[in-house]
Coordinates of C-alpha atoms in Angstrom, one line a residue:
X17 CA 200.0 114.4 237.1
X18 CA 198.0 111.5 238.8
X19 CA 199.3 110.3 242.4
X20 CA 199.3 106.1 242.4
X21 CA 199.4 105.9 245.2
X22 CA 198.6 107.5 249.0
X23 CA 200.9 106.6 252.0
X24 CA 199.5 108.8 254.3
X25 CA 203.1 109.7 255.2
X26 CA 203.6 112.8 257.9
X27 CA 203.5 115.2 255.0
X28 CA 200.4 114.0 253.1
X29 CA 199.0 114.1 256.6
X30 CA 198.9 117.6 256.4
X31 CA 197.5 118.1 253.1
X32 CA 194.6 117.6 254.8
X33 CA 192.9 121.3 255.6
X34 CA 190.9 123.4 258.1
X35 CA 187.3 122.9 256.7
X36 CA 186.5 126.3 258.7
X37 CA 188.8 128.6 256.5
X38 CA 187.5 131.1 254.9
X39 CA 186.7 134.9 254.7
X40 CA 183.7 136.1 256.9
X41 CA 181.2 138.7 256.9
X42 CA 178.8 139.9 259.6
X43 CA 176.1 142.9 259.9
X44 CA 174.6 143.2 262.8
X45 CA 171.5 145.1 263.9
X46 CA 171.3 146.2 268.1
X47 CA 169.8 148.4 270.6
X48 CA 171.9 151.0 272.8
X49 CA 171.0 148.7 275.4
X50 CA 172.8 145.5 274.3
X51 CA 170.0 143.6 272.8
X52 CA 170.4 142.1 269.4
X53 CA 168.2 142.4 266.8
X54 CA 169.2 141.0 264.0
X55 CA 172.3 139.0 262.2
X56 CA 173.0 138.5 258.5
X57 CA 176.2 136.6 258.4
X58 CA 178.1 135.4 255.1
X59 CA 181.0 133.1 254.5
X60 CA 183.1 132.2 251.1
X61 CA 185.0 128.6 252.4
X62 CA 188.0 126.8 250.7
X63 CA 186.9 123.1 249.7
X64 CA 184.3 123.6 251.9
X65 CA 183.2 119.7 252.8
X66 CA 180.6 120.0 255.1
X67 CA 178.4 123.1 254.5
X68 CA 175.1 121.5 256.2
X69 CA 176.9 123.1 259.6
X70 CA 176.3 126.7 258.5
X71 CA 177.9 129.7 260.2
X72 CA 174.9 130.9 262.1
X73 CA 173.4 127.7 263.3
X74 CA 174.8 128.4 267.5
X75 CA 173.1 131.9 267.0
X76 CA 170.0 130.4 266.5
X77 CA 170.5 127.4 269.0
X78 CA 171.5 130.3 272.0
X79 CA 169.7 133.2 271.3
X80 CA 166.5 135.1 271.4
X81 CA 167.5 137.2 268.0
X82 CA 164.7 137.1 266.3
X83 CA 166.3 137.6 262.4
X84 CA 169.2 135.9 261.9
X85 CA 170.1 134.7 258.3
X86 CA 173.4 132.9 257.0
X87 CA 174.9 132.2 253.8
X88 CA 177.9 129.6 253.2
X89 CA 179.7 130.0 249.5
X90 CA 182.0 127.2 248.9
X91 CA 185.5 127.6 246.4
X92 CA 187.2 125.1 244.9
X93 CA 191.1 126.0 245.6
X94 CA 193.9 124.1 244.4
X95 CA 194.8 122.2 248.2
X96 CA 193.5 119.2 249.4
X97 CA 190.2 118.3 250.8
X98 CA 188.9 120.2 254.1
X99 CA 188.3 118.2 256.9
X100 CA 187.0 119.2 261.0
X101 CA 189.7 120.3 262.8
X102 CA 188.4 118.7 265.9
X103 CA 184.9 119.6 265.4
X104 CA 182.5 120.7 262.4
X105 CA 181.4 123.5 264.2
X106 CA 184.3 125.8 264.2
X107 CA 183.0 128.0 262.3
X108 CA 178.9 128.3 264.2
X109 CA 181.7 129.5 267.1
X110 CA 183.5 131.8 265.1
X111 CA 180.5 133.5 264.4
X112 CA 179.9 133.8 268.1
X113 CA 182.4 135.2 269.3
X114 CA 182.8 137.8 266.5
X115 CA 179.5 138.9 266.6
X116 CA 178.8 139.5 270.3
X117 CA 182.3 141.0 271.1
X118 CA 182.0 143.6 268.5
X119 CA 178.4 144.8 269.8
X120 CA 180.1 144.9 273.4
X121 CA 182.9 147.3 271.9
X122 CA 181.3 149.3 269.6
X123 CA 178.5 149.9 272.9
X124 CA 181.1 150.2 275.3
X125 CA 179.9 147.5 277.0
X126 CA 181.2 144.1 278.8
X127 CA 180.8 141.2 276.5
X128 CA 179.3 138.8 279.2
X129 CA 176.6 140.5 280.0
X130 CA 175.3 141.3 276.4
X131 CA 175.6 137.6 276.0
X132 CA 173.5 137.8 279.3
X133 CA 170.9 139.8 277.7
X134 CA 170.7 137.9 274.6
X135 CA 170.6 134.8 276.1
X136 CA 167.7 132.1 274.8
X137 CA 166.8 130.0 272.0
X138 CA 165.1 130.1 268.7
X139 CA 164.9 133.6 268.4
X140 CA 163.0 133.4 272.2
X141 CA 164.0 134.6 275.2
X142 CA 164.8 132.8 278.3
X143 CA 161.2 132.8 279.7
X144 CA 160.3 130.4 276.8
X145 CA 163.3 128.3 277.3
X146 CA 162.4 127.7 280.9
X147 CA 158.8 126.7 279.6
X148 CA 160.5 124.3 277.5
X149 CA 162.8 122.8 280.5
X150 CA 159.4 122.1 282.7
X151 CA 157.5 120.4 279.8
X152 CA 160.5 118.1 278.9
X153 CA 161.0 117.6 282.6
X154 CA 164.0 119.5 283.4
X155 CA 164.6 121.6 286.3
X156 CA 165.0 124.8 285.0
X157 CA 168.8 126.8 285.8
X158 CA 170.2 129.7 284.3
X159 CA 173.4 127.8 282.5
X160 CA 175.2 130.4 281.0
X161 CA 174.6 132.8 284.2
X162 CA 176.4 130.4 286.1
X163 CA 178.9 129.5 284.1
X164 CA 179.8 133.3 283.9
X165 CA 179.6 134.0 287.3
X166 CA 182.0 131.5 287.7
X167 CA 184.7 131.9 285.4
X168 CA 184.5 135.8 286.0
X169 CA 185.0 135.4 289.3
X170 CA 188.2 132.8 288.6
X171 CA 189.7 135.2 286.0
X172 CA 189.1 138.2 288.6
X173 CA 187.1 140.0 286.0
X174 CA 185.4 142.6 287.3
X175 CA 188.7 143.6 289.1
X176 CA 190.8 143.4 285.5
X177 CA 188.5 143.9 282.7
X178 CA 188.5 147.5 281.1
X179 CA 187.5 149.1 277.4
X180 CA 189.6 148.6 274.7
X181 CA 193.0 149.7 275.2
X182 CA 193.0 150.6 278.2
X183 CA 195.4 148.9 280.5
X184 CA 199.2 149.1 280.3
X185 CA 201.3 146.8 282.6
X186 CA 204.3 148.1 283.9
X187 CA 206.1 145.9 282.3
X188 CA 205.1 148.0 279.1
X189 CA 203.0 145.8 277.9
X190 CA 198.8 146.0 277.0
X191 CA 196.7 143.5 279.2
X192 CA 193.5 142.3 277.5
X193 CA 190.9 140.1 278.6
X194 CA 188.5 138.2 275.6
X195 CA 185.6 136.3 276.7
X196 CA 182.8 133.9 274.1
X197 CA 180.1 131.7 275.2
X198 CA 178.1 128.8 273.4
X199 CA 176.2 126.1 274.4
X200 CA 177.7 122.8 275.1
X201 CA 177.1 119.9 272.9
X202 CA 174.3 117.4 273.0
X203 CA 173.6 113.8 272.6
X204 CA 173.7 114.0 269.0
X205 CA 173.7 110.5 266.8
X206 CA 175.3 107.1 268.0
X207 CA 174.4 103.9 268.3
X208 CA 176.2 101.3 271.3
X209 CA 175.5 97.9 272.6
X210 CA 177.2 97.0 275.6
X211 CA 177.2 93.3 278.0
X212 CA 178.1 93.1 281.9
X213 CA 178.9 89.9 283.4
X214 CA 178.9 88.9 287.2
X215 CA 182.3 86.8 287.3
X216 CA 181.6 83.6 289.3
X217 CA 185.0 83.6 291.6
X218 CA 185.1 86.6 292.9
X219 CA 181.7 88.5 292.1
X220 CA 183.3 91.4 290.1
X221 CA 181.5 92.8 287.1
X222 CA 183.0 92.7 283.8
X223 CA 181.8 95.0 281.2
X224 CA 182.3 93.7 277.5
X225 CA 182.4 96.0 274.7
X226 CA 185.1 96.2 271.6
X227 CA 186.8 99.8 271.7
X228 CA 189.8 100.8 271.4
X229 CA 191.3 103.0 274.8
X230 CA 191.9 106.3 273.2
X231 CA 192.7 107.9 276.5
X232 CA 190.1 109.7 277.6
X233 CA 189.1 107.8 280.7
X234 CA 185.9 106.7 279.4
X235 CA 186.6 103.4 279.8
X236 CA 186.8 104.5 284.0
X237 CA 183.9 106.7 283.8
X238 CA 181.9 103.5 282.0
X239 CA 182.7 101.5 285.2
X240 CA 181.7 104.5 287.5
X241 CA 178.4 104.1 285.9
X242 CA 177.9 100.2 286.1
X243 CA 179.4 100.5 289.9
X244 CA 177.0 103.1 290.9
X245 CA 173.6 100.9 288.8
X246 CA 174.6 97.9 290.4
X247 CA 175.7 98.9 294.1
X248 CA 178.8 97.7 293.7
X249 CA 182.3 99.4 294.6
X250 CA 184.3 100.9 291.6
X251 CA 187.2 98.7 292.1
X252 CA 184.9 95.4 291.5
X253 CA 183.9 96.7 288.0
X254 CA 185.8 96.6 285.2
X255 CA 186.3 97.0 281.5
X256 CA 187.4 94.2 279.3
X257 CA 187.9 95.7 275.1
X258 CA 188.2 92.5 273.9
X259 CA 187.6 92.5 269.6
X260 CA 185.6 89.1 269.9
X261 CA 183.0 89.9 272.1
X262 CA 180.6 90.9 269.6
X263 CA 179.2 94.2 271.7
X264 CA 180.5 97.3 269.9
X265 CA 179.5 100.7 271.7
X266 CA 179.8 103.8 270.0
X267 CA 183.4 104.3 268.9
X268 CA 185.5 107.4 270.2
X269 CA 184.4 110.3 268.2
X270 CA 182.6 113.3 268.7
X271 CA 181.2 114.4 271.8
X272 CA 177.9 112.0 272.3
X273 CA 180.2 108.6 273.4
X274 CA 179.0 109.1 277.2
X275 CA 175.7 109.6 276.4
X276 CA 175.2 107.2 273.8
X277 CA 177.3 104.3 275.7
X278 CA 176.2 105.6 279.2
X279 CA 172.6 105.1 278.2
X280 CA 173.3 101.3 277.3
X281 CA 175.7 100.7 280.5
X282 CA 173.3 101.9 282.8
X283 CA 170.1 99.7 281.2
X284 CA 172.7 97.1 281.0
X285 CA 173.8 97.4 285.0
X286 CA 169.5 98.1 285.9
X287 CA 168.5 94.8 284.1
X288 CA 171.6 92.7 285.6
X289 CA 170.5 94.0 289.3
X290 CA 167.7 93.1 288.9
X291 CA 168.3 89.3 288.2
X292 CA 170.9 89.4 291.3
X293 CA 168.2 90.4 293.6
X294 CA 165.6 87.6 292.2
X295 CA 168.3 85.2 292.5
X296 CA 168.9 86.1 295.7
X297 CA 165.5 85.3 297.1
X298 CA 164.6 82.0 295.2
X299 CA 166.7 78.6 295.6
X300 CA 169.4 77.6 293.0
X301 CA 169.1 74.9 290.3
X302 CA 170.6 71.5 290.9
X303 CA 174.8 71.6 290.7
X304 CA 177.7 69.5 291.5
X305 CA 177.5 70.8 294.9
X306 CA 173.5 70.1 295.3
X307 CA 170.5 72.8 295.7
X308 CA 171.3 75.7 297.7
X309 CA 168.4 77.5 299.3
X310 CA 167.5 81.2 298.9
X311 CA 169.8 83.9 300.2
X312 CA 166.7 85.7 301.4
X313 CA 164.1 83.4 301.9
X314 CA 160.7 84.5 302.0
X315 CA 161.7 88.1 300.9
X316 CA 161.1 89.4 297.6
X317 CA 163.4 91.3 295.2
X318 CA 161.9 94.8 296.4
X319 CA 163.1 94.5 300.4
X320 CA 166.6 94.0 298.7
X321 CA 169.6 96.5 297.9
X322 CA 173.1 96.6 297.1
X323 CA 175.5 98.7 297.9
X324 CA 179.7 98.4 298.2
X325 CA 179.5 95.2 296.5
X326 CA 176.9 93.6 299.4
X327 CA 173.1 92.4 299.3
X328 CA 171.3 93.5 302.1
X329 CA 167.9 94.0 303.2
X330 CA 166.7 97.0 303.9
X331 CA 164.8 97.0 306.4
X332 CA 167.3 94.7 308.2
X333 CA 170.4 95.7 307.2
X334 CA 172.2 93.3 309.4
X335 CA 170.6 90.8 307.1
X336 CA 173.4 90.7 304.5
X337 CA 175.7 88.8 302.1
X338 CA 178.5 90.1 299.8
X339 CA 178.7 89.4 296.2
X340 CA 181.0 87.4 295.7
X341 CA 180.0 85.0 298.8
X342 CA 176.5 84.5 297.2
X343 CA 177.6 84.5 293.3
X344 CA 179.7 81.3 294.5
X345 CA 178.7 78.4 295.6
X346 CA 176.2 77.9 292.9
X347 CA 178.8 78.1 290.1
X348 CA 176.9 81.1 288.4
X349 CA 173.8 82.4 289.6
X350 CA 171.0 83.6 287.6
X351 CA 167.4 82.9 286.7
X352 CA 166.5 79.1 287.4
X353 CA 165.9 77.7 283.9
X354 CA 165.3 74.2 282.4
X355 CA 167.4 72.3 279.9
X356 CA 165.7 73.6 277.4
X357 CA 165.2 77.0 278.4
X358 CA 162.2 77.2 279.8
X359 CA 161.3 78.8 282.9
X360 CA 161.7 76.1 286.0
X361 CA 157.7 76.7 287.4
X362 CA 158.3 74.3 290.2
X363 CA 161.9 74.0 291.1
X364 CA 161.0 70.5 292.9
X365 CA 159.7 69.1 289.6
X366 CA 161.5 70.7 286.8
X367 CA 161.1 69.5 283.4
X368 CA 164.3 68.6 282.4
X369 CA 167.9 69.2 284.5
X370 CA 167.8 72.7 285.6
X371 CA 170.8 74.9 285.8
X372 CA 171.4 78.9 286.7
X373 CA 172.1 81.0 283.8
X374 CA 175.1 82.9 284.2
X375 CA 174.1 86.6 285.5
X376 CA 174.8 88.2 282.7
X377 CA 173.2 90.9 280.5
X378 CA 173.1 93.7 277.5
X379 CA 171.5 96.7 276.3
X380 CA 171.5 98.7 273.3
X381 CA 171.5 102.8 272.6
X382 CA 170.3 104.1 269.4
X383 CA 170.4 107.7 268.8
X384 CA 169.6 109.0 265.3
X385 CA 171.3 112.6 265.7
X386 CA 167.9 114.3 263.2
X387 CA 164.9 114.3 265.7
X388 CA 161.6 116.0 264.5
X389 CA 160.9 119.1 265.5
X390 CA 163.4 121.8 267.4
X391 CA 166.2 119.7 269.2
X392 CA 167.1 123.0 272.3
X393 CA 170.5 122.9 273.7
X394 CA 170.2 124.2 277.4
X395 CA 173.1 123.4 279.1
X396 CA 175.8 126.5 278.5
X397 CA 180.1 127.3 278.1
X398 CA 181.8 129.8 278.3
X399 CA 185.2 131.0 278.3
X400 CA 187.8 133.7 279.4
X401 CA 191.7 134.3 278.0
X402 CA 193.8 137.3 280.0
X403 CA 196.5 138.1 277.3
X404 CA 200.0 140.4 277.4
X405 CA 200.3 142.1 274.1
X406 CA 204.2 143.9 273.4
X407 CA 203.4 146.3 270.7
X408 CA 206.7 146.5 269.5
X409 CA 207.9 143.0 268.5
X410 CA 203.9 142.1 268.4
X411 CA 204.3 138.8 270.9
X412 CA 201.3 137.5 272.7
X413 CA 201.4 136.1 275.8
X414 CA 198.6 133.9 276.7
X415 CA 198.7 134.9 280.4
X416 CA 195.5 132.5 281.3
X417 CA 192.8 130.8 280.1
X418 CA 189.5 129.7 281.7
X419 CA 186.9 127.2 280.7
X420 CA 183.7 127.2 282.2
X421 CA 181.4 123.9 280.8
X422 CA 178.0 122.7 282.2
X423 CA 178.2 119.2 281.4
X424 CA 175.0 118.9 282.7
X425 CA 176.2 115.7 285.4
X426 CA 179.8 114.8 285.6
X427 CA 180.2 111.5 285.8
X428 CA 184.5 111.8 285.2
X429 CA 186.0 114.6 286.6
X430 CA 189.3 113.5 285.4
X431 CA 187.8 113.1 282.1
X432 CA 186.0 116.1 281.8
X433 CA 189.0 118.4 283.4
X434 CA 191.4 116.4 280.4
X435 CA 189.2 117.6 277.6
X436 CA 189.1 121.2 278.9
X437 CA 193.3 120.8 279.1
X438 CA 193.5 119.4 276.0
X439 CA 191.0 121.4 274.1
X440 CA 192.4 124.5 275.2
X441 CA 196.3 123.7 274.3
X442 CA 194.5 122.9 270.5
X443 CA 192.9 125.7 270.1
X444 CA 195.6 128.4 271.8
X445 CA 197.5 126.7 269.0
X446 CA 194.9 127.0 266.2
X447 CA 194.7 130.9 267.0
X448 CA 198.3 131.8 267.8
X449 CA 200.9 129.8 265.8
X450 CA 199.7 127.2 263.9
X451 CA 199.0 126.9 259.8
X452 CA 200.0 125.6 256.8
X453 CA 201.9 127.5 254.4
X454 CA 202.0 127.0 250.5
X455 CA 204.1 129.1 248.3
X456 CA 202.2 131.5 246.7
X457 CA 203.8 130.8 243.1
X458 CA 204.4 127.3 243.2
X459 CA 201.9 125.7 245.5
X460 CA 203.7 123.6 247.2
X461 CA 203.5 122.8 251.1
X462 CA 206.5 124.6 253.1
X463 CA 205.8 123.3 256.4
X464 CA 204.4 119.3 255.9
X465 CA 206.0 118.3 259.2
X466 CA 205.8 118.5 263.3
X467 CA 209.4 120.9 263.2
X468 CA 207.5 123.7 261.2
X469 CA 204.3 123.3 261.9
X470 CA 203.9 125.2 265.3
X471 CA 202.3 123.4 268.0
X472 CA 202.3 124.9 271.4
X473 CA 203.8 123.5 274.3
X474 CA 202.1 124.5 277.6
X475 CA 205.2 127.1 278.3
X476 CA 203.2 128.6 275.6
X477 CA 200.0 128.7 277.2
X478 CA 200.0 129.3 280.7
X479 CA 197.8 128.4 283.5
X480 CA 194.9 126.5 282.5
X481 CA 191.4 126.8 284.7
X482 CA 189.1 124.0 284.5
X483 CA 186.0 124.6 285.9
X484 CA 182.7 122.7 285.5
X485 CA 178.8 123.4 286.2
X486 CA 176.3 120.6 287.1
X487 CA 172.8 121.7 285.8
X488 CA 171.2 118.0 285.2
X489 CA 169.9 119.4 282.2
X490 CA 171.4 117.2 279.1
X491 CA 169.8 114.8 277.4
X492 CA 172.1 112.0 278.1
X493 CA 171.6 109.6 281.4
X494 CA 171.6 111.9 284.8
X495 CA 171.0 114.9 282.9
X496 CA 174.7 115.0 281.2
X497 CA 175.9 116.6 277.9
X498 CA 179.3 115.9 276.1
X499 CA 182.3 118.0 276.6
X500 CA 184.6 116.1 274.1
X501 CA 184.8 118.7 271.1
X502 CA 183.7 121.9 272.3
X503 CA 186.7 123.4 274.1
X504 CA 189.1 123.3 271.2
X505 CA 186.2 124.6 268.7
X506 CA 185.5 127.3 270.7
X507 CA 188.5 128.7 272.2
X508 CA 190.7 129.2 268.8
X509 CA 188.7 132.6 267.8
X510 CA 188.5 133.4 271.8
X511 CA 192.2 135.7 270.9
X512 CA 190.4 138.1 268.7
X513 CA 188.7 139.8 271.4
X514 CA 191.2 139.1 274.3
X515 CA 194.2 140.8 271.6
X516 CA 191.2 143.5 270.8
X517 CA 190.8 144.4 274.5
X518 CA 194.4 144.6 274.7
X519 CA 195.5 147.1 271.9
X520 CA 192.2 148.6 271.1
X521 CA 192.4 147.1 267.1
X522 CA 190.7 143.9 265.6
X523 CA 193.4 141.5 264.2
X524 CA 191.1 138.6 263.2
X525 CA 192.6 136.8 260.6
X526 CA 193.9 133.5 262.3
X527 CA 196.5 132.5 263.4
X528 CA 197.4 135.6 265.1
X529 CA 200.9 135.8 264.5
X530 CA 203.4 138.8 265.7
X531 CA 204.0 139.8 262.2
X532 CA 199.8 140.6 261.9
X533 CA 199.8 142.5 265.3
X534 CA 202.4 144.8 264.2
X535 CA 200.6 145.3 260.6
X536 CA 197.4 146.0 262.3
X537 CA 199.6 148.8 264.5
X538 CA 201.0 150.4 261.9
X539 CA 204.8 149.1 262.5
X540 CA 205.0 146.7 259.7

């Protein structure tokens, strides 16, 4: 039959599928030596939605293999329509992870460093990259070196790591150790306009923008931005999400939000410091309370700063005002204009009453996400997972997991940190325990609801490490790069070669759960 009608109850919810399943198949062409030569990669998706994403694309992004070739087949299955579990790119980090952990065990070799050694972009080595950096004005820094460096040396890897198979705890069971690697997003497409308003009373700034709070703390990591433009201390910036201001930044989806609204906050906060400091060093307009001479008189803008919320000149520091004391008495400072908006030439004779405009002002960000040309991704992740394996009831225990993410600047470390927590307890659960199951002869959904359906708690998970790198070379304001989507794309497939280290066997169809451990050991 025909539904009528779609609640978008808890169970229709989840009719809505993983755009990234599907069956995979790789061949791979490398040297003795680690290097990678070539990649031919092919994928058969259900309902596939999306196919423009590819399998392949992060191996061409991150790599210097020179031949690498993909192929996406969508089916048409009878389930509902596939949809980005988090992020469209699942299945570019699938392919990742897959290809370079199977070069590392077939050679014998750790998986880092042949990620090490095929480490680039565009099919070029890191030489080019570096070229690249220094023409586009980027201080060039070996990302995904440090990034490994640091999560090995978190995860104690060179003391733990060992071949496949190798390591049996005492407790009886197998210890593995998986590692992947990928670059971190980018700016991507977006578009924000965003207002910030000196409040006459007390000199605070208000930023205006209609968003909803998704809690994320960009909201705090917007006002960290304005504070640090404008001089001003954190807790005299704030965020006001009012639906009727008519600003609307870049809503909260994807990974580009801090760029895309960071890029408009900080014009925003550059163009409203500069009005302070010409206000500050030419006289007011008429008001109720009379003309008020300049702050600074006989100074220009230039010999003025601010900084913790006071104007100050700088070569006399002791020379000083705060804020709020000089945003005032006038009422609202800003430019001195005439009634009819002209610019007051001669404040003794102006044409028409004058009057400051409030200090007040807006910026836009428009990013297309299609730029012409090759669009390189320098900043680099990369992530560890130290698993127990019991071969006889085929549990896995996800002991630790690591996330290493140059984010180019952090602007939020709170924020930044709660997308590596968060991104990490979806995609443990995405590889270990959770999926929707049809019956095989009628079709119909088993497990439509949050009982069945088997999200982990963090008892499941263990100790999370959040770790971050600071390279300055993203494409978003201070050098920064988003972090939003990446950590529970990539982490998902990160089990395969953690459970693979562990018990010596590939088990890679996802989730991983006991029942597929013991089949792939012979006991089931």
């Amino acid at each position: 039959g025909r539904p009528v009608k779609w609640t978008f109850s808890r169970r229709e919810d989840f009719y809505g599928g993983e755009m990234d399943l599907g069956t995979y198949c790789y061949k791979v062409g490398y040297k003795n030596d680690g290097t990678i030569t070539a990649v031919k990669a092919r994928a058969i998706m259900a309902n596939q939605t999306l196919p423009v994403f590819g399998i392949v694309k992060h191996i061409i992004d991150n790599t210097r293999i020179p031949n690498v070739y993909g192929e996406l087949i969508a089916v048409r299955v009878n389930k509902g329509p596939t949809v980005p579990v988090r992020c469209e790119q699942n299945a570019n980090c699938h392919s990742m992870t897959l290809v370079f952990n199977h070069v590392a065990a077939d050679l014998g070799m750790d998986p880092a460093e042949i990620a090490l050694k095929n480490d680039g972009a565009e099919g070029h080595d890191l030489n080019w990259l570096n070229e690249r950096k220094i023409e586009m004005g980027f201080t060039p820094r070996d990302s995904l070196r440090e990034c490994i460096e640091k999560g090995k040396k978190a995860v104690e890897w060179d003391r733990k790591w060992h071949l496949p198979g190798g390591r049996r705890l005492p407790n009886g069971r197998m210890h593995g150790l998986g590692f992947c690697w990928s670059h971190e997003w980018d700016d991507s497409g977006g578009s924000s306009e965003i207002a910030i308003h000196l409040e006459r009373n007390d000199g605070t700034a208000c930023i205006y923008g209609c968003r909803c709070d998704n809690g994320v703390n960009a909201e705090t990591a917007y006002c960290q931005i304005a504070a640090d433009e404008l001089g001003m201390k954190i807790e005299d910036v704030y965020y006001r999400p009012h639906h009727d201001t008519g600003f609307y930044p870049m809503t909260p989806d994807t990974s580009t939000n801090m760029s895309v609204n960071g890029y408009a906050i900080r014009n925003a906060a550059r163009l409203l410091k500069r009005k302070v400091l010409e206000a500050a060093v030419s006289p007011t307009g008429q008001t109720q309370l009379g003309v008020f001479p300049p702050a600074f008189p006989g100074k220009t803008p230039e010999e003025l700063d601010i900084e913790e919320s006071v104007i100050f000149e700088k070569a006399n520091p002791a020379n000083r005002i705060a804020l709020a004391e000089f945003v005032g008495p006038s009422g609202a400072n800003g430019p001195l204009t005439a009634m009819k908006g002209e610019p007051v030439k001669n404040p003794d004779t102006p044409p028409g009453f004058p009057y400051r405009e409030p200090f007040f002002e807006y910026s836009w960000q428009m990013q297309t996400g299609t730029y012409a040309g090759i669009r390189l991704r320098m900043c680099r992740q990369a992530h560890f997972m130290e698993v127990e394996v019991d071969t006889e009831t085929g549990e896995i225990d996800i002991v630790r997991v690591v996330n290493v993410n140059d984010v180019g600047k952090v602007v939020s470390w709170d924020g930044c940190e709660g997308q590596q927590y968060g991104g990490t307890c979806m995609g443990v659960g995405r590889g270990r325990t959770e999926e929707v199951i049809y019956d095989k002869s009628t079709g119909v959904m088993l497990n439509g609801n949050l009982l069945n359906y088997k999200i982990p708690t963090m008892l499941d998970i263990g100790p999370i490490d959040t770790l971050l790198v600071e390279t300055g070379q993203g494409y978003g304001p201070y050098g920064l790069v988003g972090i939003g989507e990446d950590v529970a794309t990539i982490v998902p497939t990160l089990i395969i070669p953690a459970v693979h280290n562990a018990i010596g066997i590939w088990v890679e169809d996802l989730p991983m759960t006991p029942d597929k451990v013991l089949k792939a050991l012979g006991k089931a």
